[in-house]
mmCIF file of C-alpha atoms in Angstrom:
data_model
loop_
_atom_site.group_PDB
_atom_site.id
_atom_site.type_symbol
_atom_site.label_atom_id
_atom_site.label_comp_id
_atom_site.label_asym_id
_atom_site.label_seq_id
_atom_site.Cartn_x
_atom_site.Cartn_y
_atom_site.Cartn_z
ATOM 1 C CA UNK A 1 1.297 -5.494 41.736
ATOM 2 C CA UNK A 2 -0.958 -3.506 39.654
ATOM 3 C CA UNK A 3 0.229 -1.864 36.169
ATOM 4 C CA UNK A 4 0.452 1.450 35.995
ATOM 5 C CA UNK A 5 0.236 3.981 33.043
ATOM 6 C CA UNK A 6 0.771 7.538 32.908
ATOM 7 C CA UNK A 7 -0.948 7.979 29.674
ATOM 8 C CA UNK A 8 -4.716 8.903 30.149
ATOM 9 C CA UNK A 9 -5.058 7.804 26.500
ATOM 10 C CA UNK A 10 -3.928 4.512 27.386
ATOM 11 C CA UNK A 11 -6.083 1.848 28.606
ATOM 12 C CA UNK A 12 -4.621 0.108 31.738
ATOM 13 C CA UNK A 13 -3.761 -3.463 29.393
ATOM 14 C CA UNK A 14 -1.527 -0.751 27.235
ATOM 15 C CA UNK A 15 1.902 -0.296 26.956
ATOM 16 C CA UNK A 16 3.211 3.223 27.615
ATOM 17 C CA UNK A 17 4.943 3.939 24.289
ATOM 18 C CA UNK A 18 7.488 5.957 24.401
ATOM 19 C CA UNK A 19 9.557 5.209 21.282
ATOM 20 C CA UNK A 20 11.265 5.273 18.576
ATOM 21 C CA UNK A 21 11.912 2.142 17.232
ATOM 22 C CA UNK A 22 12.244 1.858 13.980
ATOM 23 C CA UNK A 23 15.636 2.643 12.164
ATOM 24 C CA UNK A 24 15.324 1.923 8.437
ATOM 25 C CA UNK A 25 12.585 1.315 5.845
ATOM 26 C CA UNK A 26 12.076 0.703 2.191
ATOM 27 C CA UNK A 27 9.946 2.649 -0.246
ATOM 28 C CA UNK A 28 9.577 1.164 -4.035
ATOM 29 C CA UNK A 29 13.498 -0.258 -4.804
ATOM 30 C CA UNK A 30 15.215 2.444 -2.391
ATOM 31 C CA UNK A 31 16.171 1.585 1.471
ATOM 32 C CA UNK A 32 16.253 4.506 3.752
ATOM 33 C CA UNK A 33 17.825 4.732 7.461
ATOM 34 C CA UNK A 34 16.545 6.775 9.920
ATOM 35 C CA UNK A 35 18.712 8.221 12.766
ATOM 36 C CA UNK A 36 16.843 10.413 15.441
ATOM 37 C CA UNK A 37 17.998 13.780 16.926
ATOM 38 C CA UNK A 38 15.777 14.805 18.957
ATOM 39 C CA UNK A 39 11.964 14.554 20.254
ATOM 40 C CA UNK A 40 9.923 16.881 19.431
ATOM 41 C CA UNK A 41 7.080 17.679 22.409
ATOM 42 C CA UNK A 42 9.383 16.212 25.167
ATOM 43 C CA UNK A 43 7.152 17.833 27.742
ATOM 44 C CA UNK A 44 4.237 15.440 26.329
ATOM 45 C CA UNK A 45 5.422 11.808 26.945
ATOM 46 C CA UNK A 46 1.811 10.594 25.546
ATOM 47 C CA UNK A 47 3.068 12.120 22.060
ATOM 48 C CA UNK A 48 5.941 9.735 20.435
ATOM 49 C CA UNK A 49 7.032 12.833 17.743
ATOM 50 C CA UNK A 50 11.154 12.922 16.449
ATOM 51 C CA UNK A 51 12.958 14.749 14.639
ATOM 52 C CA UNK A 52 15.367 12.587 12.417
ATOM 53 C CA UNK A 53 18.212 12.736 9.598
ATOM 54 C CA UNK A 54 16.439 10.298 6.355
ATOM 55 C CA UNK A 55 19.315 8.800 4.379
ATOM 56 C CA UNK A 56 19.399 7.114 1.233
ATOM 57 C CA UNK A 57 21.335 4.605 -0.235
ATOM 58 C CA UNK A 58 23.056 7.652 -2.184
ATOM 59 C CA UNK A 59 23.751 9.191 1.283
ATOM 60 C CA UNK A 60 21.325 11.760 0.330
ATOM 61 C CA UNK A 61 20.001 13.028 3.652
ATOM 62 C CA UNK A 62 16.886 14.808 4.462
ATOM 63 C CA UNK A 63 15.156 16.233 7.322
ATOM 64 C CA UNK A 64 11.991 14.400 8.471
ATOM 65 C CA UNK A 65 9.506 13.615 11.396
ATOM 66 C CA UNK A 66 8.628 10.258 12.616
ATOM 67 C CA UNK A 67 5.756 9.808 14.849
ATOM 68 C CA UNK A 68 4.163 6.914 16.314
ATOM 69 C CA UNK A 69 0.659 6.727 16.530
ATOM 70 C CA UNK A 70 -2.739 4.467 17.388
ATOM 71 C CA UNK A 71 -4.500 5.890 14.305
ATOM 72 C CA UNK A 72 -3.186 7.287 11.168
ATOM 73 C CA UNK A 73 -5.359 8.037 7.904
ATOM 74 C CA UNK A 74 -2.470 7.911 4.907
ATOM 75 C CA UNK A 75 -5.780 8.707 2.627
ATOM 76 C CA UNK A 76 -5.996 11.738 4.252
ATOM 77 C CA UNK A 77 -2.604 12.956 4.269
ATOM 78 C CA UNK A 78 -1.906 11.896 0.474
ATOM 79 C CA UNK A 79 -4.535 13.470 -0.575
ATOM 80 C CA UNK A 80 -3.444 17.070 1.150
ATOM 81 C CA UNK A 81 0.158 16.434 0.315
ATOM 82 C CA UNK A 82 0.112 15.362 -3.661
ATOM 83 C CA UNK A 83 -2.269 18.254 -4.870
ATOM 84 C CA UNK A 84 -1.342 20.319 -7.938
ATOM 85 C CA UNK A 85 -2.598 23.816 -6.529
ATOM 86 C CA UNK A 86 -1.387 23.678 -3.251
ATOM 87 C CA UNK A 87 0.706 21.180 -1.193
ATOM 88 C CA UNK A 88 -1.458 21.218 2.235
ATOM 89 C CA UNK A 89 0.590 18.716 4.196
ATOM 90 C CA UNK A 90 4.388 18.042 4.138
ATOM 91 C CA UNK A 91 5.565 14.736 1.922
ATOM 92 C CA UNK A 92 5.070 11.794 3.241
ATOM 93 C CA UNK A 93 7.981 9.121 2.585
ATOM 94 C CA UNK A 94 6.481 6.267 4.717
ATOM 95 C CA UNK A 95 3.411 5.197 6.862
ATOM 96 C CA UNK A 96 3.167 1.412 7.649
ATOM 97 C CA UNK A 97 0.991 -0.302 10.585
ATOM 98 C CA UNK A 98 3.731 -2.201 12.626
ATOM 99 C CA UNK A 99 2.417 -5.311 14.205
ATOM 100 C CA UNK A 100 4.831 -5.890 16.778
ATOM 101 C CA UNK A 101 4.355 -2.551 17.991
ATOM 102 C CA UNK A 102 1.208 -3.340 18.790
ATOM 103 C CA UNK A 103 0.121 -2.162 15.710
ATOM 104 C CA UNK A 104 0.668 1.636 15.718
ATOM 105 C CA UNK A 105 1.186 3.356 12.650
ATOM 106 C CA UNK A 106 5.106 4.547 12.006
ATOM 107 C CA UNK A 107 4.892 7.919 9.995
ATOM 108 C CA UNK A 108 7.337 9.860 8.393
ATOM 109 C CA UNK A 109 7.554 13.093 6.804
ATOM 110 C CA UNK A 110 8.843 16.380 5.536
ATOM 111 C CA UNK A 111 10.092 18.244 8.460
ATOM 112 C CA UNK A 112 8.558 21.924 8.207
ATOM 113 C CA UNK A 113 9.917 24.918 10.368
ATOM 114 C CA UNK A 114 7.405 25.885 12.536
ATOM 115 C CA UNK A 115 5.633 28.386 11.481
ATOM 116 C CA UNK A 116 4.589 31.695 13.744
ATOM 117 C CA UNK A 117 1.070 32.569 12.927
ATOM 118 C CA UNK A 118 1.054 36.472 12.617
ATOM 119 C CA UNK A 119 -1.146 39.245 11.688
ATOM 120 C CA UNK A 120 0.369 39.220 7.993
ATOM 121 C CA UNK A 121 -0.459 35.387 7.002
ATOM 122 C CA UNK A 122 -3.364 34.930 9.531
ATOM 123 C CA UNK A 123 -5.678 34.904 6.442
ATOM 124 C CA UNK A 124 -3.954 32.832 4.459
ATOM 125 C CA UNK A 125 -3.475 30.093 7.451
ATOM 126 C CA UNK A 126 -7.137 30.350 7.547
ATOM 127 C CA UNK A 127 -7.946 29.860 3.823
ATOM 128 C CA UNK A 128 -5.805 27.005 3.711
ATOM 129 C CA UNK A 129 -7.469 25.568 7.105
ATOM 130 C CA UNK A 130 -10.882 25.510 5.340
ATOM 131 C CA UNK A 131 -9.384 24.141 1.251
ATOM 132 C CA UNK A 132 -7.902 21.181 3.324
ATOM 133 C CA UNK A 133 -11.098 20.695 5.342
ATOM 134 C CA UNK A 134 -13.225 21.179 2.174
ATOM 135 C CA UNK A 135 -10.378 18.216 0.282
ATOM 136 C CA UNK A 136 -11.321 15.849 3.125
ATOM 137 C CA UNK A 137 -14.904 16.181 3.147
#
């Protein structure tokens, strides 16, 4: 019988990921363990996006995302995240290639409230569209 796939970004020798997977990880000296609450996106089942609780070894918790994901650039984020003027992406506690996921990237960060774009911080939005596109390039 033929595999199928319902993810059109997914090429028929592909796994449907679905996620998540990974439940701890360990940044300089300090373990951290992730448990999920809830998928973010459920209605996109292409998108592997959670919400979880981070918790330290000091049961210091903190709100975070973890997404799984075929191409990540860490470069990229880092460099919007750890600016001086203006912190352009949330923090990002870990991002690691996983090889028996097939190698997708595991990603976590900063959870942000979403934000509602509006007439009064439309401009600003926009502003800090183009400083992070100008940081990149």
């Amino acid at each position: 019988m033929p595999k199928t796939n319902d993810n059109p970004a997914a090429t028929s020798d592909e796994p449907f990921f679905v996620g998540p997977c990974c439940t701890s990880f360990t940044t300089g000296a300090t373990t951290f363990t992730l448990d999920y609450k809830e998928r973010l996106l459920p209605e996109d089942f292409s998108k592997a996006i959670f919400k979880a609780t981070c918790t330290d070894e000091a049961s210091v918790r903190h709100t975070v995302v973890v997404k799984f994901v075929r191409k990540y650039s860490k470069r990229a984020h880092e460099l919007l995240s750890n600016r001086f003027s203006k912190q352009l992406a949330p923090k990002l506690w870990h991002c690691e290639q996983i090889e028996k996921l097939g190698n997708w990237w595991a990603v976590v960060m900063d959870y942000v409230e979403q934000c509602v774009l509006n007439a009064k911080n439309k401009e600003q939005v926009k502003a800090d569209m183009r400083e992070a596109a100008d940081v990149l390039h």
